[in-house]
Amino acid sequence: MPRDAHAPVRTLPRAASLGGSLTAPVVLTGIVLLSFTMRLAAALAHATPRYFPDEYIYAALARSLSNGRLTVRGQSASFPALLEPILAAPAWLVADTAVAYRLTLGLHAAAWSLAAIPVYLIARRLRLPDWQALACAALTVSIPSAVYSSYVTADALALPFALGAVAVGVAALERPSAHTQVAFLALASLAAFARIQYVVLPLAFVAAAVVVSRGRPGEAFRSF
């Protein structure tokens, strides 16, 4: 019997596209937890710094901040990217240096793994299917650069803030609002505070705003 051309087309629920009772948030959570477990295991494989001088500098700054100072070997440190030492400082309140070092590595493993979330959100905003968005998230936390999450550097902590800024920035470009633009500036500032190279994020947003405004800077200024 021919199908009625005017009958509504039934769509499968989103969960069904992933199979069974699995939903995208559940799978995304699994990706984050699996990445954290693997990164932490890789980090705990070594108990002393190996990436010099970065690991020594960041650890020294975090340890000094836990004592209310900002020094390296007793000398004042003029260091612009202080987010990692600030976040790691509580770990150095522990008397055992080896434990403090491993707690810091755990923080880095968690931060790197959380980078999967903004990538998933970016992919969904680009209208990719859930499975493709989840694949993008999984690839993000498994790229070769993930090796840096096993060391006390700024890379692991800066990455989720940078990707979060991109995700919110894309939302702000699509639908300009004060909330999304303030959120973008906050995340971009935190990314730059973790790793100064990310200071280019606001410049990238300005360039993108001009492109979205079809090359009319005046319209871009009014909208953003």
mmCIF file of C-alpha atoms in Angstrom:
data_model
loop_
_atom_site.group_PDB
_atom_site.id
_atom_site.type_symbol
_atom_site.label_atom_id
_atom_site.label_comp_id
_atom_site.label_asym_id
_atom_site.label_seq_id
_atom_site.Cartn_x
_atom_site.Cartn_y
_atom_site.Cartn_z
ATOM 1 C CA MET A 1 0.000 0.000 0.000
ATOM 2 C CA PRO A 2 1.616 3.335 -0.988
ATOM 3 C CA ARG A 3 2.663 5.588 1.834
ATOM 4 C CA ASP A 4 0.715 8.816 2.303
ATOM 5 C CA ALA A 5 2.950 11.577 1.004
ATOM 6 C CA HIS A 6 1.501 13.984 3.563
ATOM 7 C CA ALA A 7 1.969 11.708 6.574
ATOM 8 C CA PRO A 8 4.505 13.007 9.126
ATOM 9 C CA VAL A 9 7.885 11.347 9.005
ATOM 10 C CA ARG A 10 8.828 9.650 12.266
ATOM 11 C CA THR A 11 12.325 10.308 13.524
ATOM 12 C CA LEU A 12 14.332 7.973 15.695
ATOM 13 C CA PRO A 13 15.162 9.228 19.173
ATOM 14 C CA ARG A 14 18.697 10.503 19.533
ATOM 15 C CA ALA A 15 19.662 7.746 21.956
ATOM 16 C CA ALA A 16 18.750 5.087 19.397
ATOM 17 C CA SER A 17 21.324 6.405 16.970
ATOM 18 C CA LEU A 18 24.013 5.484 19.503
ATOM 19 C CA GLY A 19 22.590 2.071 20.234
ATOM 20 C CA GLY A 20 20.509 0.827 23.138
ATOM 21 C CA SER A 21 20.296 3.066 26.175
ATOM 22 C CA LEU A 22 23.528 4.908 25.440
ATOM 23 C CA THR A 23 23.086 8.640 25.021
ATOM 24 C CA ALA A 24 25.629 11.190 23.858
ATOM 25 C CA PRO A 25 26.212 12.625 27.382
ATOM 26 C CA VAL A 26 26.818 9.113 28.744
ATOM 27 C CA VAL A 27 29.328 8.276 25.995
ATOM 28 C CA LEU A 28 31.018 11.673 26.369
ATOM 29 C CA THR A 29 31.365 11.107 30.112
ATOM 30 C CA GLY A 30 32.871 7.703 29.374
ATOM 31 C CA ILE A 31 35.399 9.278 26.994
ATOM 32 C CA VAL A 32 36.441 11.797 29.648
ATOM 33 C CA LEU A 33 36.773 9.154 32.377
ATOM 34 C CA LEU A 34 38.662 6.712 30.140
ATOM 35 C CA SER A 35 41.028 9.454 29.031
ATOM 36 C CA PHE A 36 41.606 10.513 32.642
ATOM 37 C CA THR A 37 42.376 6.938 33.684
ATOM 38 C CA MET A 38 44.825 6.400 30.832
ATOM 39 C CA ARG A 39 46.511 9.790 31.245
ATOM 40 C CA LEU A 40 46.843 9.317 34.991
ATOM 41 C CA ALA A 41 48.367 5.860 34.512
ATOM 42 C CA ALA A 42 50.863 7.286 32.032
ATOM 43 C CA ALA A 43 51.694 10.158 34.377
ATOM 44 C CA LEU A 44 52.234 7.927 37.400
ATOM 45 C CA ALA A 45 54.749 5.888 35.436
ATOM 46 C CA HIS A 46 57.381 8.439 36.430
ATOM 47 C CA ALA A 47 57.764 9.982 39.865
ATOM 48 C CA THR A 48 60.264 12.749 39.136
ATOM 49 C CA PRO A 49 60.369 15.647 36.639
ATOM 50 C CA ARG A 50 61.762 14.836 33.201
ATOM 51 C CA TYR A 51 60.799 17.859 31.120
ATOM 52 C CA PHE A 52 63.333 20.529 32.091
ATOM 53 C CA PRO A 53 63.308 23.414 32.739
ATOM 54 C CA ASP A 54 59.493 23.741 32.495
ATOM 55 C CA GLU A 55 58.577 21.100 35.069
ATOM 56 C CA TYR A 56 61.061 22.480 37.546
ATOM 57 C CA ILE A 57 59.873 26.077 37.103
ATOM 58 C CA TYR A 58 56.143 25.299 37.355
ATOM 59 C CA ALA A 59 56.631 23.036 40.362
ATOM 60 C CA ALA A 60 58.824 25.634 42.093
ATOM 61 C CA LEU A 61 56.263 28.383 41.477
ATOM 62 C CA ALA A 62 53.386 26.249 42.762
ATOM 63 C CA ARG A 63 55.353 25.255 45.856
ATOM 64 C CA SER A 64 56.304 28.862 46.598
ATOM 65 C CA LEU A 65 52.687 30.021 46.127
ATOM 66 C CA SER A 66 51.560 27.408 48.658
ATOM 67 C CA ASN A 67 53.865 29.215 51.107
ATOM 68 C CA GLY A 68 52.541 32.664 50.192
ATOM 69 C CA ARG A 69 55.401 33.721 47.937
ATOM 70 C CA LEU A 70 56.157 33.831 44.200
ATOM 71 C CA THR A 71 59.768 32.807 43.854
ATOM 72 C CA VAL A 72 62.062 30.288 42.207
ATOM 73 C CA ARG A 73 65.003 29.270 44.391
ATOM 74 C CA GLY A 74 64.425 32.348 46.542
ATOM 75 C CA GLN A 75 64.463 34.776 43.619
ATOM 76 C CA SER A 76 61.406 36.797 42.557
ATOM 77 C CA ALA A 77 59.787 35.397 39.433
ATOM 78 C CA SER A 78 58.337 37.627 36.725
ATOM 79 C CA PHE A 79 56.270 34.980 34.997
ATOM 80 C CA PRO A 80 53.118 35.901 33.041
ATOM 81 C CA ALA A 81 51.472 32.444 32.815
ATOM 82 C CA LEU A 82 50.627 31.724 36.440
ATOM 83 C CA LEU A 83 47.348 29.807 36.188
ATOM 84 C CA GLU A 84 49.007 26.374 36.406
ATOM 85 C CA PRO A 85 51.033 27.204 39.548
ATOM 86 C CA ILE A 86 47.965 28.801 41.171
ATOM 87 C CA LEU A 87 45.764 25.749 40.529
ATOM 88 C CA ALA A 88 48.538 23.336 41.535
ATOM 89 C CA ALA A 89 49.520 25.227 44.692
ATOM 90 C CA PRO A 90 47.030 23.370 46.972
ATOM 91 C CA ALA A 91 48.695 20.078 46.048
ATOM 92 C CA TRP A 92 51.977 21.402 47.396
ATOM 93 C CA LEU A 93 50.472 21.926 50.842
ATOM 94 C CA VAL A 94 51.122 18.206 51.237
ATOM 95 C CA ALA A 95 54.397 17.667 53.086
ATOM 96 C CA ASP A 96 55.461 14.739 50.890
ATOM 97 C CA THR A 97 57.002 16.140 47.696
ATOM 98 C CA ALA A 98 56.412 12.934 45.727
ATOM 99 C CA VAL A 99 52.706 12.930 46.637
ATOM 100 C CA ALA A 100 52.376 16.612 45.736
ATOM 101 C CA TYR A 101 53.990 15.962 42.367
ATOM 102 C CA ARG A 102 51.631 13.070 41.630
ATOM 103 C CA LEU A 103 48.586 15.109 42.693
ATOM 104 C CA THR A 104 49.675 17.784 40.239
ATOM 105 C CA LEU A 105 49.946 15.188 37.484
ATOM 106 C CA GLY A 106 46.419 14.033 38.342
ATOM 107 C CA LEU A 107 45.183 17.605 37.929
ATOM 108 C CA HIS A 108 46.787 17.755 34.498
ATOM 109 C CA ALA A 109 45.297 14.421 33.445
ATOM 110 C CA ALA A 110 41.824 15.634 34.457
ATOM 111 C CA ALA A 111 42.219 18.970 32.676
ATOM 112 C CA TRP A 112 43.367 17.366 29.433
ATOM 113 C CA SER A 113 40.484 14.897 29.501
ATOM 114 C CA LEU A 114 37.912 17.686 29.970
ATOM 115 C CA ALA A 115 39.016 19.136 26.621
ATOM 116 C CA ALA A 116 36.743 16.554 24.982
ATOM 117 C CA ILE A 117 33.652 18.475 26.124
ATOM 118 C CA PRO A 118 34.147 21.787 24.237
ATOM 119 C CA VAL A 119 35.191 19.888 21.099
ATOM 120 C CA TYR A 120 31.965 17.883 21.255
ATOM 121 C CA LEU A 121 29.967 21.122 21.646
ATOM 122 C CA ILE A 122 31.766 22.706 18.679
ATOM 123 C CA ALA A 123 31.035 19.671 16.522
ATOM 124 C CA ARG A 124 27.363 19.698 17.481
ATOM 125 C CA ARG A 125 27.108 23.411 16.713
ATOM 126 C CA LEU A 126 28.470 22.557 13.275
ATOM 127 C CA ARG A 127 25.463 20.221 12.961
ATOM 128 C CA LEU A 128 27.550 17.047 12.924
ATOM 129 C CA PRO A 129 25.719 13.856 13.985
ATOM 130 C CA ASP A 130 26.259 12.720 17.559
ATOM 131 C CA TRP A 131 28.570 9.865 16.590
ATOM 132 C CA GLN A 132 30.814 12.176 14.608
ATOM 133 C CA ALA A 133 30.861 14.739 17.411
ATOM 134 C CA LEU A 134 31.803 11.999 19.874
ATOM 135 C CA ALA A 135 34.530 10.782 17.518
ATOM 136 C CA CYS A 136 35.946 14.330 17.440
ATOM 137 C CA ALA A 137 35.918 14.412 21.246
ATOM 138 C CA ALA A 138 37.682 11.044 21.466
ATOM 139 C CA LEU A 139 40.343 12.082 18.961
ATOM 140 C CA THR A 140 40.990 15.293 20.871
ATOM 141 C CA VAL A 141 42.085 13.489 24.028
ATOM 142 C CA SER A 142 44.102 10.872 22.130
ATOM 143 C CA ILE A 143 46.278 13.032 19.869
ATOM 144 C CA PRO A 144 50.067 12.658 20.251
ATOM 145 C CA SER A 145 50.285 15.993 22.093
ATOM 146 C CA ALA A 146 48.432 14.306 24.975
ATOM 147 C CA VAL A 147 51.870 13.179 26.160
ATOM 148 C CA TYR A 148 52.264 16.655 27.685
ATOM 149 C CA SER A 149 49.510 15.855 30.190
ATOM 150 C CA SER A 150 52.008 13.518 31.848
ATOM 151 C CA TYR A 151 54.321 16.422 32.672
ATOM 152 C CA VAL A 152 54.025 19.556 34.776
ATOM 153 C CA THR A 153 53.693 22.074 31.954
ATOM 154 C CA ALA A 154 50.981 24.581 31.058
ATOM 155 C CA ASP A 155 49.732 22.703 27.997
ATOM 156 C CA ALA A 156 47.204 20.416 29.676
ATOM 157 C CA LEU A 157 45.587 23.150 31.760
ATOM 158 C CA ALA A 158 45.501 25.718 28.980
ATOM 159 C CA LEU A 159 43.901 23.426 26.386
ATOM 160 C CA PRO A 160 40.362 23.074 27.860
ATOM 161 C CA PHE A 161 40.144 26.835 28.441
ATOM 162 C CA ALA A 162 41.308 27.567 24.892
ATOM 163 C CA LEU A 163 38.880 25.087 23.345
ATOM 164 C CA GLY A 164 36.127 26.352 25.638
ATOM 165 C CA ALA A 165 36.809 29.874 24.394
ATOM 166 C CA VAL A 166 36.522 28.655 20.791
ATOM 167 C CA ALA A 167 33.224 26.881 21.547
ATOM 168 C CA VAL A 168 31.713 29.929 23.244
ATOM 169 C CA GLY A 169 33.206 32.235 20.604
ATOM 170 C CA VAL A 170 31.481 30.285 17.829
ATOM 171 C CA ALA A 171 28.189 30.586 19.744
ATOM 172 C CA ALA A 172 28.753 34.327 20.169
ATOM 173 C CA LEU A 173 29.435 34.760 16.457
ATOM 174 C CA GLU A 174 26.312 32.833 15.542
ATOM 175 C CA ARG A 175 24.024 34.639 17.990
ATOM 176 C CA PRO A 176 25.663 37.748 19.460
ATOM 177 C CA SER A 177 24.837 38.399 23.110
ATOM 178 C CA ALA A 178 26.558 40.049 26.029
ATOM 179 C CA HIS A 179 26.618 36.794 28.009
ATOM 180 C CA THR A 180 28.405 34.735 25.362
ATOM 181 C CA GLN A 181 30.909 37.482 24.600
ATOM 182 C CA VAL A 182 31.758 37.966 28.284
ATOM 183 C CA ALA A 183 32.103 34.190 28.651
ATOM 184 C CA PHE A 184 34.426 34.124 25.637
ATOM 185 C CA LEU A 185 36.616 36.881 27.085
ATOM 186 C CA ALA A 186 36.761 35.098 30.452
ATOM 187 C CA LEU A 187 37.794 31.763 28.937
ATOM 188 C CA ALA A 188 40.254 33.379 26.520
ATOM 189 C CA SER A 189 41.824 35.302 29.407
ATOM 190 C CA LEU A 190 42.194 32.134 31.469
ATOM 191 C CA ALA A 191 43.761 30.343 28.485
ATOM 192 C CA ALA A 192 46.277 33.174 28.044
ATOM 193 C CA PHE A 193 46.914 33.233 31.796
ATOM 194 C CA ALA A 194 47.812 29.561 31.541
ATOM 195 C CA ARG A 195 49.847 29.861 28.350
ATOM 196 C CA ILE A 196 50.621 33.307 26.999
ATOM 197 C CA GLN A 197 50.521 32.160 23.357
ATOM 198 C CA TYR A 198 46.714 31.986 23.602
ATOM 199 C CA VAL A 199 46.605 35.771 23.733
ATOM 200 C CA VAL A 200 45.805 35.449 20.008
ATOM 201 C CA LEU A 201 42.279 34.161 20.768
ATOM 202 C CA PRO A 202 40.636 37.619 21.096
ATOM 203 C CA LEU A 203 42.375 38.700 17.886
ATOM 204 C CA ALA A 204 40.990 35.622 16.143
ATOM 205 C CA PHE A 205 37.513 36.520 17.395
ATOM 206 C CA VAL A 206 37.817 40.052 16.015
ATOM 207 C CA ALA A 207 38.893 38.697 12.629
ATOM 208 C CA ALA A 208 36.033 36.191 12.650
ATOM 209 C CA ALA A 209 33.546 38.927 13.581
ATOM 210 C CA VAL A 210 34.616 40.945 10.536
ATOM 211 C CA VAL A 211 34.217 37.872 8.319
ATOM 212 C CA VAL A 212 30.755 37.137 9.754
ATOM 213 C CA SER A 213 29.832 40.771 9.103
ATOM 214 C CA ARG A 214 30.842 40.303 5.439
ATOM 215 C CA GLY A 215 33.908 42.511 5.710
ATOM 216 C CA ARG A 216 32.082 45.491 7.252
ATOM 217 C CA PRO A 217 34.000 46.531 10.396
ATOM 218 C CA GLY A 218 31.304 49.024 11.408
ATOM 219 C CA GLU A 219 28.638 46.332 11.492
ATOM 220 C CA ALA A 220 30.984 44.013 13.348
ATOM 221 C CA PHE A 221 31.610 46.715 15.959
ATOM 222 C CA ARG A 222 27.879 47.273 16.477
ATOM 223 C CA SER A 223 27.067 43.567 16.703
ATOM 224 C CA PHE A 224 30.008 42.481 18.827
#
